[in-house]
């Protein structure tokens, strides 16, 4: 791809080809932002780009694996080479593949989640901040935390640990960089109707009635409902918000 460098704002969304990531991309594309989606599956990414651009929107896809520092570096090198700027970022990619009590949890799976959910997000966050500062125009970043990053969640201890780390990184980055024009926040979704949750219910890893009962609103959330919160945090409408974790959880945290 040849360099497009222009005044059009640019956003990166990791894990952006499906679910919450794609719904967030849809809102940003409607704002006239060029959105770079990343993920591990080129075919899924291509379909997402086709969907997002069919009405004149601007989007592209870069294959990237959040488990690989080299792949993360290549993603941002590509974005800066092609577009010359970075204005918004959503660190959405993550793993959630453990459903056991801590004494029975698989250390290998825990390590995989740490590598992607914590170190991968950290490396993205670090590079995003660097580029936004270097660009001289600031920017906004939203990290995907979880209700599991604010509470203990039975049978999800390793996952909860990684999301607690995301909350810590978010709050600290918010303190360190908001005065320099880079606002870092997070969203903490409850259970959301994504392919991951649907597959887990189908496999019997989760019980849908139990998950629904966790939320006082009486249902699971939809990806577009989380995307709306992310979109607000990325926008100038939230210009006085920094280092905050926005709960979008159907009342879970209010219990």
Coordinates of C-alpha atoms in Angstrom, one line a residue:
X1 CA 0.0 0.0 0.0
X2 CA 1.3 3.5 -0.8
X3 CA 1.4 6.2 1.8
X4 CA -1.9 8.0 2.2
X5 CA -0.7 10.7 4.7
X6 CA -3.4 13.3 5.0
X7 CA -5.4 15.1 7.6
X8 CA -7.9 12.2 8.0
X9 CA -7.8 10.9 11.5
X10 CA -6.6 7.3 11.9
X11 CA -7.6 4.7 14.5
X12 CA -6.2 1.2 15.2
X13 CA -8.5 -1.5 16.7
X14 CA -6.9 -4.7 17.7
X15 CA -9.2 -7.7 17.4
X16 CA -11.2 -5.4 15.3
X17 CA -12.8 -7.7 12.7
X18 CA -15.6 -9.1 14.8
X19 CA -17.8 -8.3 17.8
X20 CA -17.1 -5.2 19.9
X21 CA -14.1 -4.2 17.7
X22 CA -16.1 -4.2 14.5
X23 CA -19.0 -2.3 16.0
X24 CA -16.6 0.3 17.3
X25 CA -15.0 0.5 13.8
X26 CA -18.5 1.1 12.3
X27 CA -19.0 4.1 14.5
X28 CA -15.6 5.6 13.8
X29 CA -15.9 5.0 10.0
X30 CA -19.2 7.0 10.2
X31 CA -17.2 9.9 11.7
X32 CA -14.9 9.9 8.7
X33 CA -12.0 8.2 10.6
X34 CA -9.8 5.7 8.7
X35 CA -9.9 2.6 10.8
X36 CA -7.1 0.0 10.7
X37 CA -8.4 -3.3 12.0
X38 CA -6.0 -6.0 13.2
X39 CA -6.4 -9.7 13.9
X40 CA -5.0 -13.1 13.2
X41 CA -7.5 -14.2 10.5
X42 CA -7.0 -12.4 7.1
X43 CA -10.2 -13.8 5.7
X44 CA -12.3 -12.5 8.5
X45 CA -10.5 -9.2 8.3
X46 CA -11.2 -8.9 4.6
X47 CA -14.9 -9.5 5.1
X48 CA -15.0 -6.8 7.9
X49 CA -13.3 -4.3 5.6
X50 CA -15.7 -5.0 2.8
X51 CA -18.6 -4.5 5.1
X52 CA -17.3 -1.2 6.6
X53 CA -16.3 0.3 3.3
X54 CA -19.4 -0.6 1.2
X55 CA -21.0 2.8 1.8
X56 CA -17.9 4.9 1.3
X57 CA -16.2 4.4 4.6
X58 CA -12.4 4.0 5.0
X59 CA -10.9 0.9 6.6
X60 CA -8.1 -1.5 6.1
X61 CA -6.8 -4.7 7.8
X62 CA -3.4 -5.8 9.0
X63 CA -2.7 -9.4 10.2
X64 CA -1.2 -9.1 13.7
X65 CA -0.9 -11.5 16.7
X66 CA -0.9 -9.9 20.1
X67 CA 1.1 -12.8 21.4
X68 CA 4.1 -11.6 19.3
X69 CA 6.1 -8.4 20.1
X70 CA 7.4 -8.5 16.5
X71 CA 3.9 -8.7 15.1
X72 CA 2.8 -5.8 17.2
X73 CA 5.8 -3.7 16.1
X74 CA 5.0 -4.5 12.5
X75 CA 1.4 -3.4 12.9
X76 CA 2.3 0.0 14.1
X77 CA 5.2 0.4 11.8
X78 CA 2.7 -0.3 8.9
X79 CA 0.2 2.2 10.2
X80 CA 2.7 5.0 10.6
X81 CA 4.3 4.3 7.2
X82 CA 1.0 4.2 5.4
X83 CA -0.9 7.0 7.1
X84 CA 1.7 9.0 9.0
X85 CA -0.4 9.5 12.2
X86 CA -2.3 7.8 15.0
X87 CA -5.3 9.5 16.7
X88 CA -7.3 6.8 18.3
X89 CA -6.6 3.3 19.5
X90 CA -8.8 0.5 21.0
X91 CA -6.9 -2.4 22.6
X92 CA -9.7 -4.9 22.2
X93 CA -7.9 -8.2 21.4
X94 CA -7.8 -10.7 24.2
X95 CA -8.2 -14.3 25.3
X96 CA -10.6 -15.9 27.7
X97 CA -10.2 -19.6 27.6
X98 CA -10.1 -20.9 31.2
X99 CA -13.2 -22.1 33.2
X100 CA -11.8 -23.7 36.3
X101 CA -11.2 -23.0 40.0
X102 CA -7.8 -21.7 40.7
X103 CA -6.5 -25.0 42.2
X104 CA -7.5 -26.7 38.9
X105 CA -6.5 -24.0 36.5
X106 CA -4.1 -24.7 33.6
X107 CA -0.9 -22.7 34.0
X108 CA -0.2 -23.0 30.3
X109 CA -3.6 -21.3 29.5
X110 CA -2.9 -18.7 32.2
X111 CA 0.5 -17.9 30.5
X112 CA -1.2 -17.6 27.1
X113 CA -3.7 -15.1 28.5
X114 CA -1.0 -13.1 30.3
X115 CA 1.0 -12.9 27.0
X116 CA -1.9 -11.6 25.0
X117 CA -4.1 -9.8 27.5
X118 CA -1.4 -8.1 29.5
X119 CA 1.9 -8.0 27.7
X120 CA 0.3 -7.7 24.2
X121 CA -1.9 -4.8 25.4
X122 CA 1.1 -3.2 27.2
X123 CA 3.2 -3.2 24.1
X124 CA 0.3 -1.7 22.0
X125 CA -0.4 0.9 24.7
X126 CA 3.3 1.8 24.9
X127 CA 3.6 2.3 21.2
X128 CA 0.3 4.1 20.9
X129 CA 1.3 6.7 23.5
X130 CA 4.7 7.2 21.9
X131 CA 3.2 7.9 18.5
X132 CA 0.5 10.2 19.8
X133 CA 3.1 12.2 21.7
X134 CA 5.4 12.3 18.7
X135 CA 2.6 13.4 16.4
X136 CA 2.1 16.5 18.5
X137 CA -1.7 16.3 18.4
X138 CA -2.4 14.0 21.3
X139 CA -5.0 11.2 21.0
X140 CA -7.3 8.9 22.8
X141 CA -7.0 5.2 23.8
X142 CA -9.5 2.8 25.2
X143 CA -8.5 -0.5 26.7
X144 CA -10.9 -3.5 27.1
X145 CA -11.1 -4.4 30.7
X146 CA -14.0 -6.4 32.1
X147 CA -16.2 -6.9 35.2
X148 CA -13.6 -9.6 35.9
X149 CA -11.1 -6.7 36.2
X150 CA -13.0 -5.2 39.1
X151 CA -14.3 -8.2 41.0
X152 CA -13.4 -11.8 41.8
X153 CA -15.2 -14.1 39.3
X154 CA -15.4 -17.8 40.3
X155 CA -13.8 -20.2 37.8
X156 CA -12.2 -17.3 36.0
X157 CA -9.3 -16.4 38.3
X158 CA -6.5 -16.3 35.7
X159 CA -8.6 -14.3 33.3
X160 CA -9.6 -11.9 36.1
X161 CA -6.0 -11.5 37.0
X162 CA -5.2 -10.3 33.5
X163 CA -8.1 -7.9 33.4
X164 CA -7.1 -6.4 36.8
X165 CA -3.7 -5.7 35.2
X166 CA -5.5 -3.9 32.4
X167 CA -7.2 -1.7 34.9
X168 CA -3.9 -0.9 36.6
X169 CA -2.2 0.0 33.3
X170 CA -5.2 2.2 32.3
X171 CA -5.3 4.2 35.5
X172 CA -1.6 4.7 35.6
X173 CA -1.4 5.8 31.9
X174 CA -4.3 8.1 32.5
X175 CA -2.3 9.8 35.3
X176 CA 0.9 9.9 33.4
X177 CA -0.2 11.3 30.0
X178 CA -3.5 13.2 30.2
X179 CA -1.7 16.5 30.8
X180 CA 0.2 15.8 27.6
X181 CA -2.9 15.4 25.5
X182 CA -3.2 11.6 25.5
X183 CA -6.2 10.4 27.3
X184 CA -6.3 6.7 28.3
X185 CA -9.5 5.0 29.6
X186 CA -11.1 1.6 29.7
X187 CA -14.4 0.0 29.5
X188 CA -15.5 -2.9 31.7
X189 CA -18.2 -4.9 29.9
X190 CA -20.4 -7.4 31.5
X191 CA -21.2 -10.6 29.6
X192 CA -21.7 -9.7 25.9
X193 CA -23.3 -11.7 23.2
X194 CA -20.3 -12.3 21.1
X195 CA -19.2 -15.4 19.2
X196 CA -16.8 -16.4 22.1
X197 CA -19.7 -16.4 24.6
X198 CA -22.0 -18.2 22.2
X199 CA -19.5 -20.9 21.5
X200 CA -18.7 -21.4 25.2
X201 CA -22.5 -21.8 25.9
X202 CA -22.8 -24.3 23.1
X203 CA -19.9 -26.3 24.5
X204 CA -21.4 -26.3 28.0
X205 CA -18.6 -24.1 29.5
X206 CA -21.2 -21.5 30.6
X207 CA -24.9 -21.7 31.4
X208 CA -26.8 -18.9 29.7
X209 CA -29.4 -18.6 32.4
X210 CA -26.7 -18.3 35.1
X211 CA -24.8 -15.6 33.1
X212 CA -28.0 -13.7 32.5
X213 CA -28.9 -13.8 36.2
X214 CA -25.6 -12.1 37.0
X215 CA -26.9 -8.9 35.4
X216 CA -29.7 -6.9 37.2
X217 CA -30.9 -5.6 33.8
X218 CA -31.9 -9.2 33.0
X219 CA -30.0 -10.0 29.9
X220 CA -26.5 -10.1 28.3
X221 CA -25.2 -7.0 26.5
X222 CA -24.8 -6.5 22.8
X223 CA -21.5 -5.5 21.1
X224 CA -22.9 -2.2 19.9
X225 CA -23.7 -1.2 23.4
X226 CA -20.1 -1.5 24.4
X227 CA -19.0 0.1 21.2
X228 CA -21.1 3.2 22.0
X229 CA -19.2 3.6 25.3
X230 CA -15.9 3.2 23.6
X231 CA -16.9 5.7 20.9
X232 CA -17.7 8.3 23.5
X233 CA -14.4 7.8 25.4
X234 CA -12.6 8.2 22.1
X235 CA -14.4 11.4 21.3
X236 CA -14.1 15.0 22.4
X237 CA -17.4 14.6 24.2
X238 CA -15.4 12.9 27.0
X239 CA -12.6 15.5 27.0
X240 CA -12.5 15.7 30.9
X241 CA -12.3 11.9 31.3
X242 CA -8.9 10.2 31.9
X243 CA -7.7 7.1 33.7
X244 CA -11.4 6.0 34.2
X245 CA -12.9 2.5 33.8
X246 CA -16.4 2.9 32.4
X247 CA -18.7 0.0 33.6
X248 CA -21.1 -1.1 30.8
X249 CA -22.4 -4.1 32.7
X250 CA -26.2 -4.2 33.0
X251 CA -26.0 -3.1 36.6
X252 CA -23.5 -5.8 37.7
X253 CA -21.2 -3.5 39.5
X254 CA -24.0 -1.7 41.4
X255 CA -24.9 -4.9 43.3

